[in-house]
PDB file of C-alpha atoms in Angstrom:
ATOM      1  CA  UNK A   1      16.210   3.020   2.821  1.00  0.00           C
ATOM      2  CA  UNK A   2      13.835   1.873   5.358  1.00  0.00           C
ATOM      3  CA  UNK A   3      12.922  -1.511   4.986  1.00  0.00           C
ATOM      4  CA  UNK A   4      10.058  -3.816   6.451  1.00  0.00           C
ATOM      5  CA  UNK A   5      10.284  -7.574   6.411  1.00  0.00           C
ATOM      6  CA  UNK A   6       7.220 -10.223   6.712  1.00  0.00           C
ATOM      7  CA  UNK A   7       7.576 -14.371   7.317  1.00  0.00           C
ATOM      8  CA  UNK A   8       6.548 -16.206   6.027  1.00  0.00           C
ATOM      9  CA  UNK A   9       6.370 -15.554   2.677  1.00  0.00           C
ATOM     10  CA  UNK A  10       3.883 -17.857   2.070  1.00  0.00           C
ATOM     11  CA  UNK A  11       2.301 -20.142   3.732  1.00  0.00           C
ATOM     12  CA  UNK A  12      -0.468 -23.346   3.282  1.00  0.00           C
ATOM     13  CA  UNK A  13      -2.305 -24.379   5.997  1.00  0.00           C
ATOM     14  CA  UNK A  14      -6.095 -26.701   6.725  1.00  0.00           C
ATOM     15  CA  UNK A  15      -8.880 -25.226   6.978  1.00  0.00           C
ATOM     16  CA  UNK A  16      -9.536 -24.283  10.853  1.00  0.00           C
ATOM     17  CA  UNK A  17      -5.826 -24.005  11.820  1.00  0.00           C
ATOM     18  CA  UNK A  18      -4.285 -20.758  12.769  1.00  0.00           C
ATOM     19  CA  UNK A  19      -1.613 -18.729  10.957  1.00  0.00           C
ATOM     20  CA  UNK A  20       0.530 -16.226  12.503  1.00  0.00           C
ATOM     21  CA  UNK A  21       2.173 -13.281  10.036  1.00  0.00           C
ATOM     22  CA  UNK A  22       5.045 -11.346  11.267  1.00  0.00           C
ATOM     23  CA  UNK A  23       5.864  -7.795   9.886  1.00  0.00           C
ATOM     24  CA  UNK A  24       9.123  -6.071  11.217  1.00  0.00           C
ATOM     25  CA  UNK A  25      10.576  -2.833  10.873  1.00  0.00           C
ATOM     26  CA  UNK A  26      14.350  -4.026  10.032  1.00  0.00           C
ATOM     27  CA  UNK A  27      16.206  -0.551  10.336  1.00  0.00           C
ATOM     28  CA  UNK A  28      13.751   1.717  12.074  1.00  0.00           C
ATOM     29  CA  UNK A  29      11.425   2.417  14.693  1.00  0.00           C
ATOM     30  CA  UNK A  30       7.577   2.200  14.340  1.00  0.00           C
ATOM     31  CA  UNK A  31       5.126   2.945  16.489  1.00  0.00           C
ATOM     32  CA  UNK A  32       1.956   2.597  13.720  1.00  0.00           C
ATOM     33  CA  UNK A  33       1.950  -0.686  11.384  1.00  0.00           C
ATOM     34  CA  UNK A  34      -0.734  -1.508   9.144  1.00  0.00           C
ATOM     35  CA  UNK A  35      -2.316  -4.706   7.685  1.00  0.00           C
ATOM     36  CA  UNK A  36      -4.051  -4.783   4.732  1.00  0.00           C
ATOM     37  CA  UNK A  37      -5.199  -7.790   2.577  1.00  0.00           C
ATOM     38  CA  UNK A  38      -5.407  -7.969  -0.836  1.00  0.00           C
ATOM     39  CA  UNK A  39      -8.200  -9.502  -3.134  1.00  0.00           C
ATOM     40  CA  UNK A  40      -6.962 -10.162  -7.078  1.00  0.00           C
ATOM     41  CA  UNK A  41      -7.409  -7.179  -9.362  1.00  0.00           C
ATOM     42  CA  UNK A  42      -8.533  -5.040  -6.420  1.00  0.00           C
ATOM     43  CA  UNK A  43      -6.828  -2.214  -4.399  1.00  0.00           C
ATOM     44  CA  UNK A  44      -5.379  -3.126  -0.998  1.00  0.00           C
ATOM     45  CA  UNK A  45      -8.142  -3.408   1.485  1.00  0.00           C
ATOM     46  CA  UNK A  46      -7.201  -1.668   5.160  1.00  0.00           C
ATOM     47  CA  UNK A  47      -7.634  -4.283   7.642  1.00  0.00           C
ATOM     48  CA  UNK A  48      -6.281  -2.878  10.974  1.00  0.00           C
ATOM     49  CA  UNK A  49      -4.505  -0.370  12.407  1.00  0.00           C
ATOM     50  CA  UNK A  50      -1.542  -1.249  14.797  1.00  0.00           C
ATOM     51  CA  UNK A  51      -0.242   0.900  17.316  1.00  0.00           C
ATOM     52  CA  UNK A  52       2.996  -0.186  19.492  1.00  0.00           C
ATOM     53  CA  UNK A  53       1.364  -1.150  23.242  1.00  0.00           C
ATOM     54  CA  UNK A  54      -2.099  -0.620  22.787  1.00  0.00           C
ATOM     55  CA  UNK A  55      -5.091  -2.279  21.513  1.00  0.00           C
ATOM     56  CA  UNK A  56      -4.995  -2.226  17.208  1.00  0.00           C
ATOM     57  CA  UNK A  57      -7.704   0.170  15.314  1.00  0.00           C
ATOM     58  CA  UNK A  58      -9.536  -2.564  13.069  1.00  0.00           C
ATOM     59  CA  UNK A  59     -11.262  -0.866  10.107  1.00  0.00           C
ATOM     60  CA  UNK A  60     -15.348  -1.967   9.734  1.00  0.00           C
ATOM     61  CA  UNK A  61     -16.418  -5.211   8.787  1.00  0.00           C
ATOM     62  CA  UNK A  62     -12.838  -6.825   9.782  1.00  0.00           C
ATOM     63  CA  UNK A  63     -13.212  -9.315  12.888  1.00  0.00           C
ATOM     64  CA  UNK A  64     -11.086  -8.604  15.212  1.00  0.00           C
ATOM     65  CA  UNK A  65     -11.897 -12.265  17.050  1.00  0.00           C
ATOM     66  CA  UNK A  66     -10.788 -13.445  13.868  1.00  0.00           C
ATOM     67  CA  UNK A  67      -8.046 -11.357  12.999  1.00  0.00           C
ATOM     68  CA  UNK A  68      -5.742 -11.244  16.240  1.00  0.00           C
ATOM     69  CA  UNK A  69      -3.086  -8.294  15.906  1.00  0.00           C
ATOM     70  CA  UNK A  70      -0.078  -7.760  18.419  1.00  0.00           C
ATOM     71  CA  UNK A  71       1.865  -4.557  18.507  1.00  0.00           C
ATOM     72  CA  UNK A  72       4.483  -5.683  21.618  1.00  0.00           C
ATOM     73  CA  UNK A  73       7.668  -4.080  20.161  1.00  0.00           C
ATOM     74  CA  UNK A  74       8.367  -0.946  17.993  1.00  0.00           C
ATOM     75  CA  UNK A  75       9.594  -3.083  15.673  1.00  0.00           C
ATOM     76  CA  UNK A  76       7.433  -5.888  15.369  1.00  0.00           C
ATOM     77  CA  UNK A  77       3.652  -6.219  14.745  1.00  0.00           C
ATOM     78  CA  UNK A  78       1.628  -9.893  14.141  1.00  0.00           C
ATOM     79  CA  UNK A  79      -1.173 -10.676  12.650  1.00  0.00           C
ATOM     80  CA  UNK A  80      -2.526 -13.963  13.703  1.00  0.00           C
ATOM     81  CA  UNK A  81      -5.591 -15.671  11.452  1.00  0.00           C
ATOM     82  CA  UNK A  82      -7.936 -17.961  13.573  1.00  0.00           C
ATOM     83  CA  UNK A  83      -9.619 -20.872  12.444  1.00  0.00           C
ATOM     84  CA  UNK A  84      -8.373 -19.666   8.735  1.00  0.00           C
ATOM     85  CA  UNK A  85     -11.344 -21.083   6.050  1.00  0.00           C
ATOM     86  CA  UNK A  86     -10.588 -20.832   2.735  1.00  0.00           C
ATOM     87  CA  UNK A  87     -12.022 -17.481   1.960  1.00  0.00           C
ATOM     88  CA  UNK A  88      -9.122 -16.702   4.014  1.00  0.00           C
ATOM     89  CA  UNK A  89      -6.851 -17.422   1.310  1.00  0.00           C
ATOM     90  CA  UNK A  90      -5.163 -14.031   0.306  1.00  0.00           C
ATOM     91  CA  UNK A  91      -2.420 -11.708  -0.165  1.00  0.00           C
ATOM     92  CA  UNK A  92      -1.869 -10.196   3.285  1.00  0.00           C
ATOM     93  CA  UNK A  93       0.527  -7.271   3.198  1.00  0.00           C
ATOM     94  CA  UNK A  94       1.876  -5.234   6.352  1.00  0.00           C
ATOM     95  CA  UNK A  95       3.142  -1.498   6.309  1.00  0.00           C
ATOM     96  CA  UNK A  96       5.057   0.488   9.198  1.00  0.00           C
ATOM     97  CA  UNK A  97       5.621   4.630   9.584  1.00  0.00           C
ATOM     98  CA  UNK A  98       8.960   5.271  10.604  1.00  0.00           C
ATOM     99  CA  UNK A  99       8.180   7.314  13.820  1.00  0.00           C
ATOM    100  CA  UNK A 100      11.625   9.017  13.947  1.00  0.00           C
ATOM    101  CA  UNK A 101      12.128   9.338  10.060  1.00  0.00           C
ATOM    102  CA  UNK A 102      12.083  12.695   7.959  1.00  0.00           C
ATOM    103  CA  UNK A 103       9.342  11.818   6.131  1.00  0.00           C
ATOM    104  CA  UNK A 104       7.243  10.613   9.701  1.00  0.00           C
ATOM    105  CA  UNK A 105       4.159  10.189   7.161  1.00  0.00           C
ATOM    106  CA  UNK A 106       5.589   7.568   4.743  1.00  0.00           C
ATOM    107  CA  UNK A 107       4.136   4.501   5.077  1.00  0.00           C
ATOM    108  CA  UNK A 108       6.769   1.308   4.399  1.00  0.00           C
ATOM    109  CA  UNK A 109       5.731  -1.772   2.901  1.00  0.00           C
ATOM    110  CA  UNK A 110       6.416  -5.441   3.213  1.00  0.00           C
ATOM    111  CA  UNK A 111       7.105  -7.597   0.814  1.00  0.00           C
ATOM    112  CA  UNK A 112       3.436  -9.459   1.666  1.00  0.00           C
ATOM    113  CA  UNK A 113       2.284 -12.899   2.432  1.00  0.00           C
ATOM    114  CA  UNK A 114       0.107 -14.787   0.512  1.00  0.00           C
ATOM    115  CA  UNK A 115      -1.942 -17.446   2.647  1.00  0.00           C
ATOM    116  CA  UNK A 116      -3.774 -20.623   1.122  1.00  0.00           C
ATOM    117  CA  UNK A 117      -5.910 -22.394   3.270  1.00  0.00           C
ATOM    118  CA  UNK A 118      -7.031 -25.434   2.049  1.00  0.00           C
TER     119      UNK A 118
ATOM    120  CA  UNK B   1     -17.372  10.107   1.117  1.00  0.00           C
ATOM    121  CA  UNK B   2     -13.923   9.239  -0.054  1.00  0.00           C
ATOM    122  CA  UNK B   3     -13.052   8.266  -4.244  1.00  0.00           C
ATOM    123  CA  UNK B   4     -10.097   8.017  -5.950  1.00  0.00           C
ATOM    124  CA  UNK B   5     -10.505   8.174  -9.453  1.00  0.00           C
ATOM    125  CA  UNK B   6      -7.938   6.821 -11.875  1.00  0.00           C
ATOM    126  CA  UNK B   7      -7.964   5.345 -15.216  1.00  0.00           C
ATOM    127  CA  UNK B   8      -8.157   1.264 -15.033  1.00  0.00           C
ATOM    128  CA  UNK B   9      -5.740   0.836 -18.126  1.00  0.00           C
ATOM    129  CA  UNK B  10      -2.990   2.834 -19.860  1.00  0.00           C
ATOM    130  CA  UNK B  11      -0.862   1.480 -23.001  1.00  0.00           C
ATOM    131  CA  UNK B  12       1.992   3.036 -23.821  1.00  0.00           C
ATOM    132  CA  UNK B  13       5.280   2.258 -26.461  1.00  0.00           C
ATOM    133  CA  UNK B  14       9.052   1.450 -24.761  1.00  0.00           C
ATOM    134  CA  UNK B  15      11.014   4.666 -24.660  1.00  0.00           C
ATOM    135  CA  UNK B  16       7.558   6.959 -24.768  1.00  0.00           C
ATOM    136  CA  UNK B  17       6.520   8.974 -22.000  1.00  0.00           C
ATOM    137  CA  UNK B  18       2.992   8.415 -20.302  1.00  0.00           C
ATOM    138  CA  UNK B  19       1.391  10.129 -17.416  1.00  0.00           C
ATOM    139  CA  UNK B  20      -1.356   8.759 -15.335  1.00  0.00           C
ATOM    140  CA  UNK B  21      -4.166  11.012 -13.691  1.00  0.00           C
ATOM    141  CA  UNK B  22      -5.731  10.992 -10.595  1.00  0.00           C
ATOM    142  CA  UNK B  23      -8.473  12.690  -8.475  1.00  0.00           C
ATOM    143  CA  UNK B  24      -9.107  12.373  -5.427  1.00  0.00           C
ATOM    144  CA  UNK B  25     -11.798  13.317  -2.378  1.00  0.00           C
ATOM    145  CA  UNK B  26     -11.051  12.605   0.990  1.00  0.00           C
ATOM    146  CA  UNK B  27     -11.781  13.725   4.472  1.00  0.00           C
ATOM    147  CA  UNK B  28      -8.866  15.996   5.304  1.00  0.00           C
ATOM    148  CA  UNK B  29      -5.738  15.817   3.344  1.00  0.00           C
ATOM    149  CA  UNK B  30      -2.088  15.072   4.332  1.00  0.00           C
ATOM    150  CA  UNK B  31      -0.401  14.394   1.203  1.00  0.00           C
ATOM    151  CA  UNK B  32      -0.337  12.298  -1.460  1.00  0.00           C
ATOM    152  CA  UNK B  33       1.403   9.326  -2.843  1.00  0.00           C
ATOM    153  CA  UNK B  34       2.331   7.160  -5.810  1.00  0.00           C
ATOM    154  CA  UNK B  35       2.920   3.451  -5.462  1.00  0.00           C
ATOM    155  CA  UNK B  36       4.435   0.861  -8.192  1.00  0.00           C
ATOM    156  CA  UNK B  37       3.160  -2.603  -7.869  1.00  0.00           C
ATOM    157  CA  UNK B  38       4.287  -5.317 -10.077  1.00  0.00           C
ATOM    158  CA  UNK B  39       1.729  -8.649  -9.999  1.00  0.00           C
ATOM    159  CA  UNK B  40       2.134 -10.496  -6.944  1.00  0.00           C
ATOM    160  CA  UNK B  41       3.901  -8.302  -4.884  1.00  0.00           C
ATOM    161  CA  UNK B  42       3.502  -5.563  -2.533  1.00  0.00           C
ATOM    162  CA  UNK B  43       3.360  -1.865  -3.500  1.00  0.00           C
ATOM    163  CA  UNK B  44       6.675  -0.245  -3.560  1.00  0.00           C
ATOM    164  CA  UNK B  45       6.843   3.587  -2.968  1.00  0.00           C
ATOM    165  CA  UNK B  46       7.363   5.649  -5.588  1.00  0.00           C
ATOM    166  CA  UNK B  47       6.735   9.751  -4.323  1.00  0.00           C
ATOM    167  CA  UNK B  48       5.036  12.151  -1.833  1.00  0.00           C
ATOM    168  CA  UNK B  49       3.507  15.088  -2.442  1.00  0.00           C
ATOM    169  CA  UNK B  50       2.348  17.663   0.032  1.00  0.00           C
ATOM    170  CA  UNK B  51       2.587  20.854  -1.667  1.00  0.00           C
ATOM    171  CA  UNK B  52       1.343  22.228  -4.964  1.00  0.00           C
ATOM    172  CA  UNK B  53       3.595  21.362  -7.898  1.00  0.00           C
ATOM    173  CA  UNK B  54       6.062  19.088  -9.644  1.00  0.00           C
ATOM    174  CA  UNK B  55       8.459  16.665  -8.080  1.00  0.00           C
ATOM    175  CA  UNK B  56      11.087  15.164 -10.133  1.00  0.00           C
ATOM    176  CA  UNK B  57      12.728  11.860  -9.051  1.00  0.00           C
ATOM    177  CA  UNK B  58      14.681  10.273 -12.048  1.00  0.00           C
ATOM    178  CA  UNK B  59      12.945   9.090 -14.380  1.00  0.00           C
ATOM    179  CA  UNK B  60       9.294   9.653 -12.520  1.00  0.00           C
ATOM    180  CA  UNK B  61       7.609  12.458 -11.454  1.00  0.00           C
ATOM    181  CA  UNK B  62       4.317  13.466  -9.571  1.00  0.00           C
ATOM    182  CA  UNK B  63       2.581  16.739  -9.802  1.00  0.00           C
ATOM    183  CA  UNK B  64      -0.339  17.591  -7.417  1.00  0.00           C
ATOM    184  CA  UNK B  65      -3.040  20.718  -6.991  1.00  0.00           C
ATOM    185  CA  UNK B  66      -5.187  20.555  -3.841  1.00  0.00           C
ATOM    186  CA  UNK B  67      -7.368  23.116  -4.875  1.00  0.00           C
ATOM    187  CA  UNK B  68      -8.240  20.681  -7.840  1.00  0.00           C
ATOM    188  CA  UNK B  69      -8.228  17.578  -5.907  1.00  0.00           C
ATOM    189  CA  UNK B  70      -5.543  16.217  -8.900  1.00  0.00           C
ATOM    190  CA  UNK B  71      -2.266  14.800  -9.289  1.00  0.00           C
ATOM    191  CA  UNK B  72       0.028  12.938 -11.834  1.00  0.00           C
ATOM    192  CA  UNK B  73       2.704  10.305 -12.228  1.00  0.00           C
ATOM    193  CA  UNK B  74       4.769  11.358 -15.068  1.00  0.00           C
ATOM    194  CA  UNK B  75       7.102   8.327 -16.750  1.00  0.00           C
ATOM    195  CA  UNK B  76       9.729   9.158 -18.615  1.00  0.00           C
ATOM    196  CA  UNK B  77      11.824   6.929 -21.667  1.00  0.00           C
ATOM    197  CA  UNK B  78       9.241   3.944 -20.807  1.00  0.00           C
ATOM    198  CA  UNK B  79      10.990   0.490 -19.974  1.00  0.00           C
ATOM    199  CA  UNK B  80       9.388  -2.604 -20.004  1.00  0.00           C
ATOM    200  CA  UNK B  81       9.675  -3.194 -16.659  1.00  0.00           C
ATOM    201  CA  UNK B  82       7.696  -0.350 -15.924  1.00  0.00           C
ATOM    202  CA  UNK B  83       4.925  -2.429 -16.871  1.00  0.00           C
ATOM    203  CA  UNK B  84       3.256  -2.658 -13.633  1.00  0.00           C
ATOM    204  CA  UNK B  85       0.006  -0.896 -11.884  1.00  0.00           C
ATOM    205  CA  UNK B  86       0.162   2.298 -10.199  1.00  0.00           C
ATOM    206  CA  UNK B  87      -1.696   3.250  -7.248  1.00  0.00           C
ATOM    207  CA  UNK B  88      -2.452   6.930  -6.344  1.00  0.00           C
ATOM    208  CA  UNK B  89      -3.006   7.518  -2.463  1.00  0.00           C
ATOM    209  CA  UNK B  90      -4.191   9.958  -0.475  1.00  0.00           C
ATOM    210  CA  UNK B  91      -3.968  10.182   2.860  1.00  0.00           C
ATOM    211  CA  UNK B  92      -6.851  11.567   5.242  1.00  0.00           C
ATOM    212  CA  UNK B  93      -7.182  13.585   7.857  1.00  0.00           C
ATOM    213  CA  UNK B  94      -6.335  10.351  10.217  1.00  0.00           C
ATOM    214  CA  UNK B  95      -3.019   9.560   8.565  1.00  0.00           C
ATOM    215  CA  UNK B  96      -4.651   6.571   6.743  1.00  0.00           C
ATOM    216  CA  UNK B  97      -4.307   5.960   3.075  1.00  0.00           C
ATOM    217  CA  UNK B  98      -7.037   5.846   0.884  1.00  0.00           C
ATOM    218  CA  UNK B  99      -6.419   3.535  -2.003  1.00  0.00           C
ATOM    219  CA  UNK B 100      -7.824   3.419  -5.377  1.00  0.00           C
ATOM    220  CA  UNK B 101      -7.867   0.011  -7.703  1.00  0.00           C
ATOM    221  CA  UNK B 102      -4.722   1.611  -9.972  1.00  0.00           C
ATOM    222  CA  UNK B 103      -3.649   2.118 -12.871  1.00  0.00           C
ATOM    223  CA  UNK B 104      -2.242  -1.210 -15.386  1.00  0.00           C
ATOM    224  CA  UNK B 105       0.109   0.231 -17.506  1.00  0.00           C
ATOM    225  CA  UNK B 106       1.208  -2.374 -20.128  1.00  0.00           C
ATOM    226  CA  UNK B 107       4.513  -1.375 -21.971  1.00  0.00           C
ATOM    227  CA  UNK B 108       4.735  -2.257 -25.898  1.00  0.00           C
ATOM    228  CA  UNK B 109       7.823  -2.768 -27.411  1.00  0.00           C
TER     229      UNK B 109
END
């Protein structure tokens, strides 16, 4: 099955550093990735939308200054965290469509990230 | 606006069988789907429905009727590590899913 990666795993970092989260498509081609973030005990939150060569979608009240998103391959989309604060601190999960798939509308997910920032 | 409606908590006994409702409005519709996620981790996919009716996949199935704005995750001979939360998602007339807070189903020996 189609399977999405994400590195780190987890990751600690000072307050006002800058934290870069990788989400790959391992075994297929995607030309849409999401990012969402998690908050505990509360559905996924949509962040951004990430489209392969263009500029992402990012959903209202998500900073996009903050929140820097790179879509440069069809496999690979990044999600970079500026000057991370500790309200930063979260799970931070990633999904891709497989563009050439069957199922074109099934959405993939990885395995997450969860960020502290101390 | 958009809702997804789903019960916050579900018990059920190991080797039972327990189905967990959802309704839904959205802008648009383009299917539907269940997710599994176990604390800590990401959401695994479970189904998709598009169409009106029942899809069976092992042990799990998921029924939906657009006219209603309703589906259901059926779960058959219960194992504890079904113990998990269960998300119903619909997705929108942009593609995007619209999540709800799931479902905690807690599994009882």
């Amino acid at each position: 099955g189609a399977v999405v990666s994400q590195h780190p795993s987890r990751v600690i970092c000072k307050s006002g550093t800058s934290v870069k989260i990788e989400c790959r498509s391992l075994d297929f081609q995607a030309t849409t990735m999401f990012w969402y973030r998690q908050f505990p005990k509360k559905s996924l939150m949509l962040m951004a939308t990430s489209n392969e060569g263009s500029k992402a979608t990012y959903e209202q009240g998500v900073e996009k200054d903050k929140f820097l998103i790179n879509h440069a391959s069809l496999t690979l989309s990044t999600l970079t965290v500026t000057s991370a604060h500790p309200e930063d601190s979260s799970f931070y999960i990633c999904s891709a469509r497989d563009s050439g798939g069957l199922d074109s509308d099934t959405q993939y997910f990885g395995p997450g990230t969860r960020l502290t920032v101390l | 606006g958009q809702n997804i409606d789903q019960p916050t908590e579900m018990t059920a006994t190991e080797g039972a069988i327990v189905q967990i409702n959802c309704t839904y409005q959205t802008s648009g519709f383009n299917g539907l789907f269940w997710y599994q996620q176990h604390a800590g981790e990401a959401p695994t996919f479970l189904s998709y429905n598009v169409l009106d009716g029942l899809e069976e996949k092992g042990r799990f199935s998921s029924f939906l009727s657009r006219s209603k704005g309703y589906s259901y995750l059926l779960l058959k001979e219960l194992q504890m590590k079904d113990s998990a939360s269960y998300l119903c998602a619909p997705m929108d007339s942009n593609y995007q899913l619209i999540w709800g807070a799931g479902t905690k189903l807690i599994i009882k020996p």
